[in-house]
Amino acid sequence: MLSSSPFLPTFLLLLSLPILFLFAPRILSPRQVPISLPDELDDLALFQNASSESSYHKTWSQSHLSSSSSAYPSSKFRLGATNPKSKIAFLFLTNSNLHFAPLWERFFGEKSHHLYNIYVHADPTVKIDNPKGVFQDRFIPSKVTQRSSPTLISAARRLLATALLDDSANAYFAVISQHCIPLHSFKYVYHTLLDPKLPKLGQFREFKYRSFIEILSNESTLWDRYNARGENVMLPEVPFDEFRVGSQFFILTRRHALLVVKERRLWRKFKLPCLRVESCYPEEHYFPTLLSMEDPNGCTHYTLTRVNWTESVNGHPHTYRPPEVSPALIYKLRQLNSTSEYLFARKFSPDCLDPLLEIADSVILKD
Ligand SMILES: *[C@@H]1O[C@H](CO)[C@@H](O)[C@H](O)[C@H]1NC(C)=O
Ligand SMILES: *[C@@H]1O[C@H](CO)[C@@H](O)[C@H](O)[C@H]1NC(C)=O
Ligand SMILES: *[C@@H]1O[C@H](CO)[C@@H](O)[C@H](O)[C@H]1NC(C)=O
Ligand SMILES: *[C@@H]1O[C@H](CO)[C@@H](O)[C@H](O)[C@H]1NC(C)=O
């Protein structure tokens, strides 16, 4: 008789409510990929190799036996004018196909191959076409990456370390995503970063070669993001008044790339998983916080990668679609101020490739 009464189903339903309530947050929140010990050890070995000064000296002197560079003991003096063959390392960080490979192909062109290197970190759990041309065989040993987790910091550091080890002529390191496009020619980018007309020695040069990285301290969400791993967890390594935010699409000098791959202290905290995923963007904090603590005057505090944050959805900036692509848009996106222009922009949807290629030679890559 009991089974036919409406009482039991109602009772069971009521009983299940608190149980649902208890587990719902875990079921609903996206799962984070923890950084495993073997992955951590792999990275450590790579970073130790990249930061070993002795191997650096060796590769440097092997490829650059010029008397002027060997006279200077510290790496910052090796950049730029005394070495006309300084290169820019383009570090592509992606978890999908490189949609704009044909545009980048035109950007790099045929005459500049001795002035750049390309490195691609592609999430190995996603099937990605290995493009021909300049991207061919430029894929580095990669690991899984996930939004709202420290895996994006690891991926960027892996790219920096690989590029440091690979070529001692890599002088600047630019992190680029698959949604980024160039706003200028390679020649323009090269001359903006490594001006060959600069005086050869002196403080002016040291000052000139700064990292282009956004470093902000006045964002309204900063306190929530600081406590995303739990209250006061970042202490003592990172006091709140030293916590910074900025875009992960930056351009670092060789000196700062080395500093980043050598770093262990802040990483101990930044690698911890977040308790609140909605406030968890470790890659937007680790790099600006570290460089702001270690060398604020060596950084511009602004980025050269333009992004449109008006009407952002779910932490994503505005994504440009084909009808928006026009010469006027490119000119608008370049504008920074009277002395500087943006070099790159994001985010563009993959189907913007054709309209972008149409204006590549006449607008984007025209100086
Ligand atoms: C580090 O360098 C050593 C010696 O050159 C090499 O055998 C090893 O494979 C390197 N490890 C990584 C992860 O780069
Ligand atoms: C932060 O400061 C910059 C530069 O002073 C300013 O342009 C920006 O509007 C400020 N942002 C907030 C959220 O206060
Ligand atoms: C930024 O995005 C908004 C839409 O979210 C658009 O109206 C505006 O024109 C964009 N700004 C630029 C400079 O493209
Ligand atoms: C250009 O803008 C950047 C970032 O806001 C600023 O640091 C720099 O001083 C500006 N330069 C001039 C000449 O206004």
Short mmCIF file of C-alpha atoms and ligand atoms in Angstrom, two decimals:
data_model
loop_
_atom_site.label_atom_id
_atom_site.label_comp_id
_atom_site.label_asym_id
_atom_site.label_seq_id
_atom_site.Cartn_x
_atom_site.Cartn_y
_atom_site.Cartn_z
CA MET A 1 0.00 0.00 0.00
CA LEU A 2 2.84 2.34 0.86
CA SER A 3 4.29 2.21 -2.64
CA SER A 4 1.12 3.54 -4.15
CA SER A 5 1.02 6.49 -1.78
CA PRO A 6 2.38 9.80 -3.10
CA PHE A 7 4.29 10.21 0.16
CA LEU A 8 7.38 8.12 -0.65
CA PRO A 9 8.38 9.83 -3.95
CA THR A 10 7.93 13.23 -2.31
CA PHE A 11 10.00 12.15 0.66
CA LEU A 12 12.78 10.82 -1.57
CA LEU A 13 12.78 14.01 -3.58
CA LEU A 14 13.11 16.12 -0.43
CA LEU A 15 15.89 13.87 0.82
CA SER A 16 17.84 14.22 -2.44
CA LEU A 17 17.76 18.03 -2.43
CA PRO A 18 20.47 18.59 0.20
CA ILE A 19 22.60 15.87 -1.44
CA LEU A 20 22.31 17.63 -4.80
CA PHE A 21 23.13 20.93 -3.15
CA LEU A 22 26.23 19.43 -1.57
CA PHE A 23 27.66 18.05 -4.82
CA ALA A 24 26.35 20.52 -7.36
CA PRO A 25 29.30 22.94 -7.25
CA ARG A 26 31.73 20.09 -8.04
CA ILE A 27 29.53 18.70 -10.78
CA LEU A 28 28.86 22.08 -12.36
CA SER A 29 32.29 23.70 -12.20
CA PRO A 30 34.69 22.76 -15.02
CA ARG A 31 37.36 20.30 -13.99
CA GLN A 32 40.89 21.64 -13.81
CA VAL A 33 43.82 19.67 -15.13
CA PRO A 34 46.27 19.47 -12.23
CA ILE A 35 49.93 19.71 -13.14
CA SER A 36 51.28 16.21 -12.54
CA LEU A 37 54.65 15.55 -10.92
CA PRO A 38 56.16 13.98 -14.08
CA ASP A 39 55.09 17.03 -16.14
CA GLU A 40 56.52 19.34 -13.49
CA LEU A 41 59.83 17.43 -13.54
CA ASP A 42 60.01 17.49 -17.34
CA ASP A 43 59.55 21.24 -17.29
CA LEU A 44 62.09 21.70 -14.53
CA ALA A 45 64.73 19.86 -16.57
CA LEU A 46 64.00 22.01 -19.61
CA PHE A 47 63.99 25.27 -17.63
CA GLN A 48 67.25 24.34 -15.89
CA ASN A 49 68.88 23.71 -19.26
CA ALA A 50 67.60 26.99 -20.63
CA SER A 51 68.73 29.01 -17.64
CA SER A 52 72.16 27.47 -17.38
CA GLU A 53 74.52 30.35 -18.03
CA SER A 54 77.39 28.07 -19.04
CA SER A 55 75.53 26.48 -21.92
CA TYR A 56 74.35 29.94 -22.88
CA HIS A 57 77.91 31.26 -23.04
CA LYS A 58 78.97 28.27 -25.07
CA THR A 59 76.29 28.54 -27.71
CA TRP A 60 76.68 32.28 -27.79
CA SER A 61 80.40 32.26 -28.42
CA GLN A 62 80.06 29.45 -30.94
CA SER A 63 77.74 31.44 -33.13
CA HIS A 64 78.96 34.98 -32.44
CA LEU A 65 82.72 35.14 -32.21
CA SER A 66 82.77 38.91 -32.53
CA SER A 67 85.16 40.75 -30.24
CA SER A 68 82.61 43.36 -29.20
CA SER A 69 80.01 40.97 -27.80
CA SER A 70 82.45 38.82 -25.81
CA ALA A 71 83.63 41.92 -23.95
CA TYR A 72 80.31 42.23 -22.13
CA PRO A 73 79.60 39.80 -19.34
CA SER A 74 75.85 40.25 -18.93
CA SER A 75 73.29 39.09 -21.45
CA LYS A 76 71.56 42.46 -21.74
CA PHE A 77 74.59 43.87 -23.53
CA ARG A 78 74.41 41.22 -26.17
CA LEU A 79 71.23 42.57 -27.67
CA GLY A 80 70.71 44.82 -30.58
CA ALA A 81 73.00 47.10 -32.45
CA THR A 82 76.34 45.35 -31.88
CA ASN A 83 74.77 42.22 -33.32
CA PRO A 84 72.93 43.03 -36.55
CA LYS A 85 71.57 39.48 -36.74
CA SER A 86 69.46 39.62 -33.57
CA LYS A 87 66.25 37.66 -34.14
CA ILE A 88 62.68 37.80 -32.94
CA ALA A 89 61.27 34.52 -31.62
CA PHE A 90 57.56 34.19 -32.44
CA LEU A 91 55.96 31.90 -29.86
CA PHE A 92 52.59 30.59 -31.08
CA LEU A 93 50.42 29.24 -28.25
CA THR A 94 47.42 27.35 -29.63
CA ASN A 95 44.79 24.70 -28.92
CA SER A 96 43.39 24.63 -32.46
CA ASN A 97 44.59 24.91 -36.06
CA LEU A 98 46.66 27.96 -36.93
CA HIS A 99 43.83 29.54 -38.93
CA PHE A 100 45.86 32.52 -40.03
CA ALA A 101 48.98 30.60 -41.14
CA PRO A 102 48.63 31.89 -44.77
CA LEU A 103 48.54 35.49 -43.50
CA TRP A 104 51.58 34.93 -41.24
CA GLU A 105 53.30 33.25 -44.16
CA ARG A 106 52.98 36.50 -46.13
CA PHE A 107 54.00 38.50 -43.06
CA PHE A 108 57.29 36.60 -42.73
CA GLY A 109 57.91 36.77 -46.46
CA GLU A 110 60.96 35.38 -48.19
CA LYS A 111 63.73 37.82 -47.38
CA SER A 112 63.58 37.89 -43.58
CA HIS A 113 64.18 34.23 -42.64
CA HIS A 114 67.52 35.04 -40.96
CA LEU A 115 65.78 37.53 -38.63
CA TYR A 116 63.19 35.36 -36.89
CA ASN A 117 62.42 31.92 -35.50
CA ILE A 118 59.01 30.32 -35.02
CA TYR A 119 58.00 27.97 -32.20
CA VAL A 120 54.52 26.43 -31.80
CA HIS A 121 53.07 24.95 -28.59
CA ALA A 122 49.93 23.03 -29.61
CA ASP A 123 47.74 21.16 -27.12
CA PRO A 124 48.49 17.47 -27.90
CA THR A 125 44.91 16.37 -27.03
CA VAL A 126 43.56 18.33 -30.01
CA LYS A 127 44.11 17.18 -33.57
CA ILE A 128 45.97 19.99 -35.33
CA ASP A 129 47.09 20.11 -38.94
CA ASN A 130 50.82 20.61 -39.27
CA PRO A 131 50.91 23.40 -41.84
CA LYS A 132 53.50 23.52 -44.58
CA GLY A 133 55.79 26.49 -45.06
CA VAL A 134 57.20 28.54 -42.20
CA PHE A 135 55.34 26.57 -39.50
CA GLN A 136 56.48 23.17 -40.69
CA ASP A 137 58.43 21.25 -38.02
CA ARG A 138 58.29 24.22 -35.67
CA PHE A 139 56.08 22.37 -33.14
CA ILE A 140 57.79 21.93 -29.76
CA PRO A 141 57.14 19.09 -27.24
CA SER A 142 53.82 20.24 -25.74
CA LYS A 143 51.43 19.33 -22.96
CA VAL A 144 47.71 19.79 -22.37
CA THR A 145 46.53 23.38 -21.81
CA GLN A 146 43.28 24.49 -20.22
CA ARG A 147 41.66 27.82 -19.57
CA SER A 148 41.48 28.94 -15.92
CA SER A 149 44.44 26.79 -14.96
CA PRO A 150 48.21 27.31 -14.57
CA THR A 151 48.82 25.06 -17.64
CA LEU A 152 48.88 28.20 -19.79
CA ILE A 153 51.77 29.60 -17.73
CA SER A 154 53.68 26.33 -18.19
CA ALA A 155 53.07 26.37 -21.94
CA ALA A 156 54.39 29.93 -22.29
CA ARG A 157 57.46 29.10 -20.18
CA ARG A 158 58.08 25.96 -22.29
CA LEU A 159 58.05 28.13 -25.42
CA LEU A 160 60.42 30.68 -23.85
CA ALA A 161 62.83 27.98 -22.65
CA THR A 162 62.85 26.16 -25.99
CA ALA A 163 63.51 29.40 -27.87
CA LEU A 164 66.27 30.43 -25.42
CA LEU A 165 68.03 27.09 -25.90
CA ASP A 166 67.46 26.85 -29.62
CA ASP A 167 69.12 30.04 -30.82
CA SER A 168 71.29 32.44 -28.86
CA ALA A 169 70.45 35.14 -31.41
CA ASN A 170 66.81 35.20 -30.24
CA ALA A 171 66.69 38.64 -28.65
CA TYR A 172 62.95 39.28 -28.30
CA PHE A 173 60.23 36.72 -27.54
CA ALA A 174 56.66 37.47 -28.71
CA VAL A 175 53.75 35.32 -27.51
CA ILE A 176 51.04 35.03 -30.19
CA SER A 177 47.74 33.10 -30.24
CA GLN A 178 45.95 31.46 -33.15
CA HIS A 179 43.43 34.33 -33.05
CA CYS A 180 46.13 37.02 -33.45
CA ILE A 181 46.90 38.81 -36.71
CA PRO A 182 49.78 41.12 -37.66
CA LEU A 183 48.93 44.83 -38.11
CA HIS A 184 52.19 45.75 -39.87
CA SER A 185 54.93 44.25 -42.05
CA PHE A 186 57.71 42.14 -40.55
CA LYS A 187 60.17 44.89 -41.35
CA TYR A 188 58.12 47.40 -39.34
CA VAL A 189 57.87 44.99 -36.39
CA TYR A 190 61.59 44.23 -36.49
CA HIS A 191 62.57 47.89 -36.56
CA THR A 192 60.14 48.77 -33.77
CA LEU A 193 61.69 46.17 -31.49
CA LEU A 194 65.33 46.16 -32.62
CA ASP A 195 66.15 49.56 -34.00
CA PRO A 196 69.43 49.20 -35.91
CA LYS A 197 69.99 52.95 -35.89
CA LEU A 198 70.44 53.17 -32.12
CA PRO A 199 73.77 54.21 -30.58
CA LYS A 200 75.94 51.18 -29.88
CA LEU A 201 76.69 51.68 -26.21
CA GLY A 202 75.48 53.40 -23.10
CA GLN A 203 72.43 53.64 -20.92
CA PHE A 204 70.12 54.71 -23.69
CA ARG A 205 70.35 51.27 -25.25
CA GLU A 206 69.71 49.49 -22.00
CA PHE A 207 66.67 51.63 -21.44
CA LYS A 208 65.47 51.17 -24.97
CA TYR A 209 65.38 47.38 -24.83
CA ARG A 210 62.42 46.92 -22.54
CA SER A 211 59.79 44.21 -22.45
CA PHE A 212 56.40 45.16 -23.88
CA ILE A 213 54.13 43.73 -21.24
CA GLU A 214 50.93 45.12 -19.78
CA ILE A 215 51.16 45.61 -16.01
CA LEU A 216 48.05 46.97 -14.26
CA SER A 217 47.26 47.36 -10.58
CA ASN A 218 43.89 49.12 -10.61
CA GLU A 219 41.49 46.48 -11.92
CA SER A 220 38.26 46.10 -9.96
CA THR A 221 38.44 42.26 -10.02
CA LEU A 222 41.98 42.11 -8.61
CA TRP A 223 41.02 41.23 -5.02
CA ASP A 224 38.83 38.27 -6.10
CA ARG A 225 41.52 37.02 -8.42
CA TYR A 226 44.17 37.35 -5.68
CA ASN A 227 42.06 35.13 -3.42
CA ALA A 228 41.02 32.63 -6.12
CA ARG A 229 43.17 29.92 -4.46
CA GLY A 230 41.84 30.73 -1.00
CA GLU A 231 42.27 33.68 1.31
CA ASN A 232 45.88 34.72 1.93
CA VAL A 233 47.23 31.64 0.12
CA MET A 234 49.54 33.85 -1.99
CA LEU A 235 51.35 35.09 1.14
CA PRO A 236 54.18 35.56 1.86
CA GLU A 237 55.57 35.34 -1.69
CA VAL A 238 53.01 37.70 -3.23
CA PRO A 239 51.52 40.44 -1.02
CA PHE A 240 48.31 41.88 -2.45
CA ASP A 241 49.87 45.28 -3.14
CA GLU A 242 52.39 43.60 -5.45
CA PHE A 243 49.79 41.50 -7.32
CA ARG A 244 49.34 42.67 -10.93
CA VAL A 245 47.25 41.85 -13.97
CA GLY A 246 47.93 42.11 -17.71
CA SER A 247 47.53 40.36 -21.04
CA GLN A 248 49.47 37.11 -21.57
CA PHE A 249 50.29 38.28 -25.10
CA PHE A 250 53.57 40.06 -24.43
CA ILE A 251 57.00 40.60 -25.96
CA LEU A 252 59.92 39.92 -23.62
CA THR A 253 63.60 40.75 -23.91
CA ARG A 254 66.05 37.85 -23.67
CA ARG A 255 67.02 39.00 -20.18
CA HIS A 256 63.40 38.77 -19.01
CA ALA A 257 62.77 35.47 -20.81
CA LEU A 258 65.68 34.04 -18.80
CA LEU A 259 64.32 35.53 -15.59
CA VAL A 260 60.93 33.89 -16.25
CA VAL A 261 62.28 30.39 -16.92
CA LYS A 262 64.58 30.56 -13.86
CA GLU A 263 61.74 31.56 -11.53
CA ARG A 264 60.65 29.05 -8.85
CA ARG A 265 59.35 31.04 -5.87
CA LEU A 266 56.16 32.62 -7.23
CA TRP A 267 55.41 29.54 -9.34
CA ARG A 268 54.94 27.52 -6.10
CA LYS A 269 51.85 29.64 -5.46
CA PHE A 270 50.63 30.31 -8.98
CA LYS A 271 50.59 26.57 -9.82
CA LEU A 272 48.03 25.84 -7.09
CA PRO A 273 44.56 25.04 -8.45
CA CYS A 274 41.89 27.68 -7.95
CA LEU A 275 38.92 27.14 -5.66
CA ARG A 276 36.92 29.69 -7.62
CA VAL A 277 37.26 29.07 -11.34
CA GLU A 278 35.41 32.26 -12.33
CA SER A 279 38.26 34.31 -10.81
CA CYS A 280 41.02 32.06 -12.12
CA TYR A 281 43.24 33.46 -14.89
CA PRO A 282 46.75 32.59 -13.63
CA GLU A 283 48.51 33.47 -16.91
CA GLU A 284 47.17 37.04 -16.71
CA HIS A 285 48.86 37.50 -13.31
CA TYR A 286 52.03 35.44 -13.12
CA PHE A 287 54.07 37.29 -15.76
CA PRO A 288 53.04 40.90 -14.93
CA THR A 289 53.41 40.26 -11.18
CA LEU A 290 56.85 38.66 -11.55
CA LEU A 291 58.27 41.34 -13.87
CA SER A 292 56.74 44.15 -11.85
CA MET A 293 58.44 42.78 -8.71
CA GLU A 294 61.81 42.09 -10.35
CA ASP A 295 62.32 44.82 -12.94
CA PRO A 296 59.49 47.37 -13.25
CA ASN A 297 61.69 49.88 -15.09
CA GLY A 298 62.68 47.30 -17.67
CA CYS A 299 59.04 47.01 -18.81
CA THR A 300 56.79 49.35 -20.77
CA HIS A 301 53.71 48.36 -18.70
CA TYR A 302 51.68 48.30 -21.93
CA THR A 303 51.25 45.64 -24.61
CA LEU A 304 51.71 45.96 -28.37
CA THR A 305 48.88 43.48 -29.02
CA ARG A 306 45.58 45.30 -29.43
CA VAL A 307 42.46 43.73 -27.95
CA ASN A 308 38.89 45.02 -27.77
CA TRP A 309 37.38 44.54 -24.32
CA THR A 310 34.14 46.45 -24.87
CA GLU A 311 31.18 44.13 -24.35
CA SER A 312 33.33 41.18 -23.32
CA VAL A 313 31.44 37.93 -22.89
CA ASN A 314 32.48 35.31 -20.34
CA GLY A 315 35.99 36.76 -20.01
CA HIS A 316 36.44 36.72 -23.81
CA PRO A 317 37.13 39.97 -25.69
CA HIS A 318 35.23 41.05 -28.79
CA THR A 319 35.86 38.62 -31.67
CA TYR A 320 35.96 40.27 -35.09
CA ARG A 321 33.90 38.62 -37.85
CA PRO A 322 34.31 38.90 -41.66
CA PRO A 323 31.88 41.87 -42.20
CA GLU A 324 33.96 43.96 -39.75
CA VAL A 325 37.26 43.41 -41.60
CA SER A 326 38.23 46.52 -43.60
CA PRO A 327 41.21 48.81 -44.17
CA ALA A 328 39.59 51.28 -41.74
CA LEU A 329 39.55 48.62 -39.01
CA ILE A 330 43.26 47.89 -39.47
CA TYR A 331 44.13 51.61 -39.29
CA LYS A 332 41.99 51.98 -36.17
CA LEU A 333 43.50 48.95 -34.45
CA ARG A 334 47.04 50.22 -35.04
CA GLN A 335 46.47 53.44 -33.08
CA LEU A 336 48.26 53.57 -29.73
CA ASN A 337 49.57 57.12 -29.43
CA SER A 338 51.80 59.66 -31.14
CA THR A 339 54.99 57.61 -30.73
CA SER A 340 53.90 53.98 -30.92
CA GLU A 341 51.56 51.76 -32.91
CA TYR A 342 50.20 48.34 -32.06
CA LEU A 343 51.94 45.49 -33.90
CA PHE A 344 49.38 42.70 -33.49
CA ALA A 345 45.65 42.40 -32.76
CA ARG A 346 43.20 39.79 -31.47
CA LYS A 347 40.72 38.11 -31.60
CA PHE A 348 39.63 37.29 -35.14
CA SER A 349 37.32 34.40 -36.06
CA PRO A 350 38.88 31.79 -38.43
CA ASP A 351 36.60 32.81 -41.33
CA CYS A 352 38.23 36.28 -41.37
CA LEU A 353 41.18 34.73 -43.23
CA ASP A 354 39.92 35.47 -46.75
CA PRO A 355 38.93 39.13 -46.18
CA LEU A 356 42.23 39.65 -44.33
CA LEU A 357 44.26 38.13 -47.18
CA GLU A 358 42.44 40.43 -49.59
CA ILE A 359 43.82 43.51 -47.81
CA ALA A 360 47.14 41.94 -46.73
CA ASP A 361 49.40 43.44 -49.39
CA SER A 362 47.55 46.71 -49.91
CA VAL A 363 46.97 47.57 -46.21
CA ILE A 364 48.19 45.22 -43.45
CA LEU A 365 51.72 44.58 -44.70
CA LYS A 366 52.18 47.94 -46.40
CA ASP A 367 54.50 50.29 -44.51
C1 LIG B 1 69.13 19.13 -20.92
O1 LIG B 1 70.49 19.12 -21.34
C2 LIG B 1 71.07 17.82 -21.31
C3 LIG B 1 72.55 17.98 -21.64
O2 LIG B 1 72.74 18.76 -22.79
C4 LIG B 1 70.34 16.93 -22.30
O3 LIG B 1 70.89 15.63 -22.29
C5 LIG B 1 68.86 16.85 -21.90
O4 LIG B 1 68.14 16.11 -22.87
C6 LIG B 1 68.27 18.24 -21.81
N1 LIG B 1 66.93 18.12 -21.27
C7 LIG B 1 65.93 18.92 -21.67
C8 LIG B 1 64.60 18.66 -21.07
O5 LIG B 1 66.09 19.82 -22.49
C1 LIG B 2 43.51 52.04 -14.61
O1 LIG B 2 44.45 53.07 -14.91
C2 LIG B 2 44.56 53.37 -16.29
C3 LIG B 2 45.71 54.32 -16.49
O2 LIG B 2 45.76 55.28 -15.48
C4 LIG B 2 43.22 53.90 -16.79
O3 LIG B 2 43.30 54.20 -18.18
C5 LIG B 2 42.13 52.86 -16.55
O4 LIG B 2 40.88 53.37 -16.91
C6 LIG B 2 42.10 52.44 -15.07
N1 LIG B 2 41.19 51.32 -14.91
C7 LIG B 2 40.33 51.20 -13.89
C8 LIG B 2 39.46 49.99 -13.89
O5 LIG B 2 40.25 52.03 -13.00
C1 LIG B 3 35.03 46.95 -30.22
O1 LIG B 3 33.93 46.04 -30.15
C2 LIG B 3 32.66 46.66 -30.19
C3 LIG B 3 31.61 45.58 -30.07
O2 LIG B 3 31.79 44.82 -28.91
C4 LIG B 3 32.48 47.43 -31.50
O3 LIG B 3 31.24 48.10 -31.49
C5 LIG B 3 33.62 48.45 -31.65
O4 LIG B 3 33.56 49.05 -32.91
C6 LIG B 3 34.97 47.74 -31.51
N1 LIG B 3 36.07 48.72 -31.51
C7 LIG B 3 37.05 48.69 -32.41
C8 LIG B 3 38.11 49.72 -32.28
O5 LIG B 3 37.10 47.86 -33.29
C1 LIG B 4 52.16 55.89 -25.34
O1 LIG B 4 51.30 55.06 -24.59
C2 LIG B 4 51.96 54.31 -23.58
C3 LIG B 4 50.93 53.41 -22.92
O2 LIG B 4 49.85 54.11 -22.42
C4 LIG B 4 52.65 55.24 -22.60
O3 LIG B 4 53.35 54.51 -21.62
C5 LIG B 4 53.62 56.12 -23.36
O4 LIG B 4 54.23 57.04 -22.48
C6 LIG B 4 52.85 56.88 -24.43
N1 LIG B 4 53.75 57.73 -25.18
C7 LIG B 4 53.44 58.99 -25.45
C8 LIG B 4 54.47 59.77 -26.19
O5 LIG B 4 52.37 59.48 -25.11
#
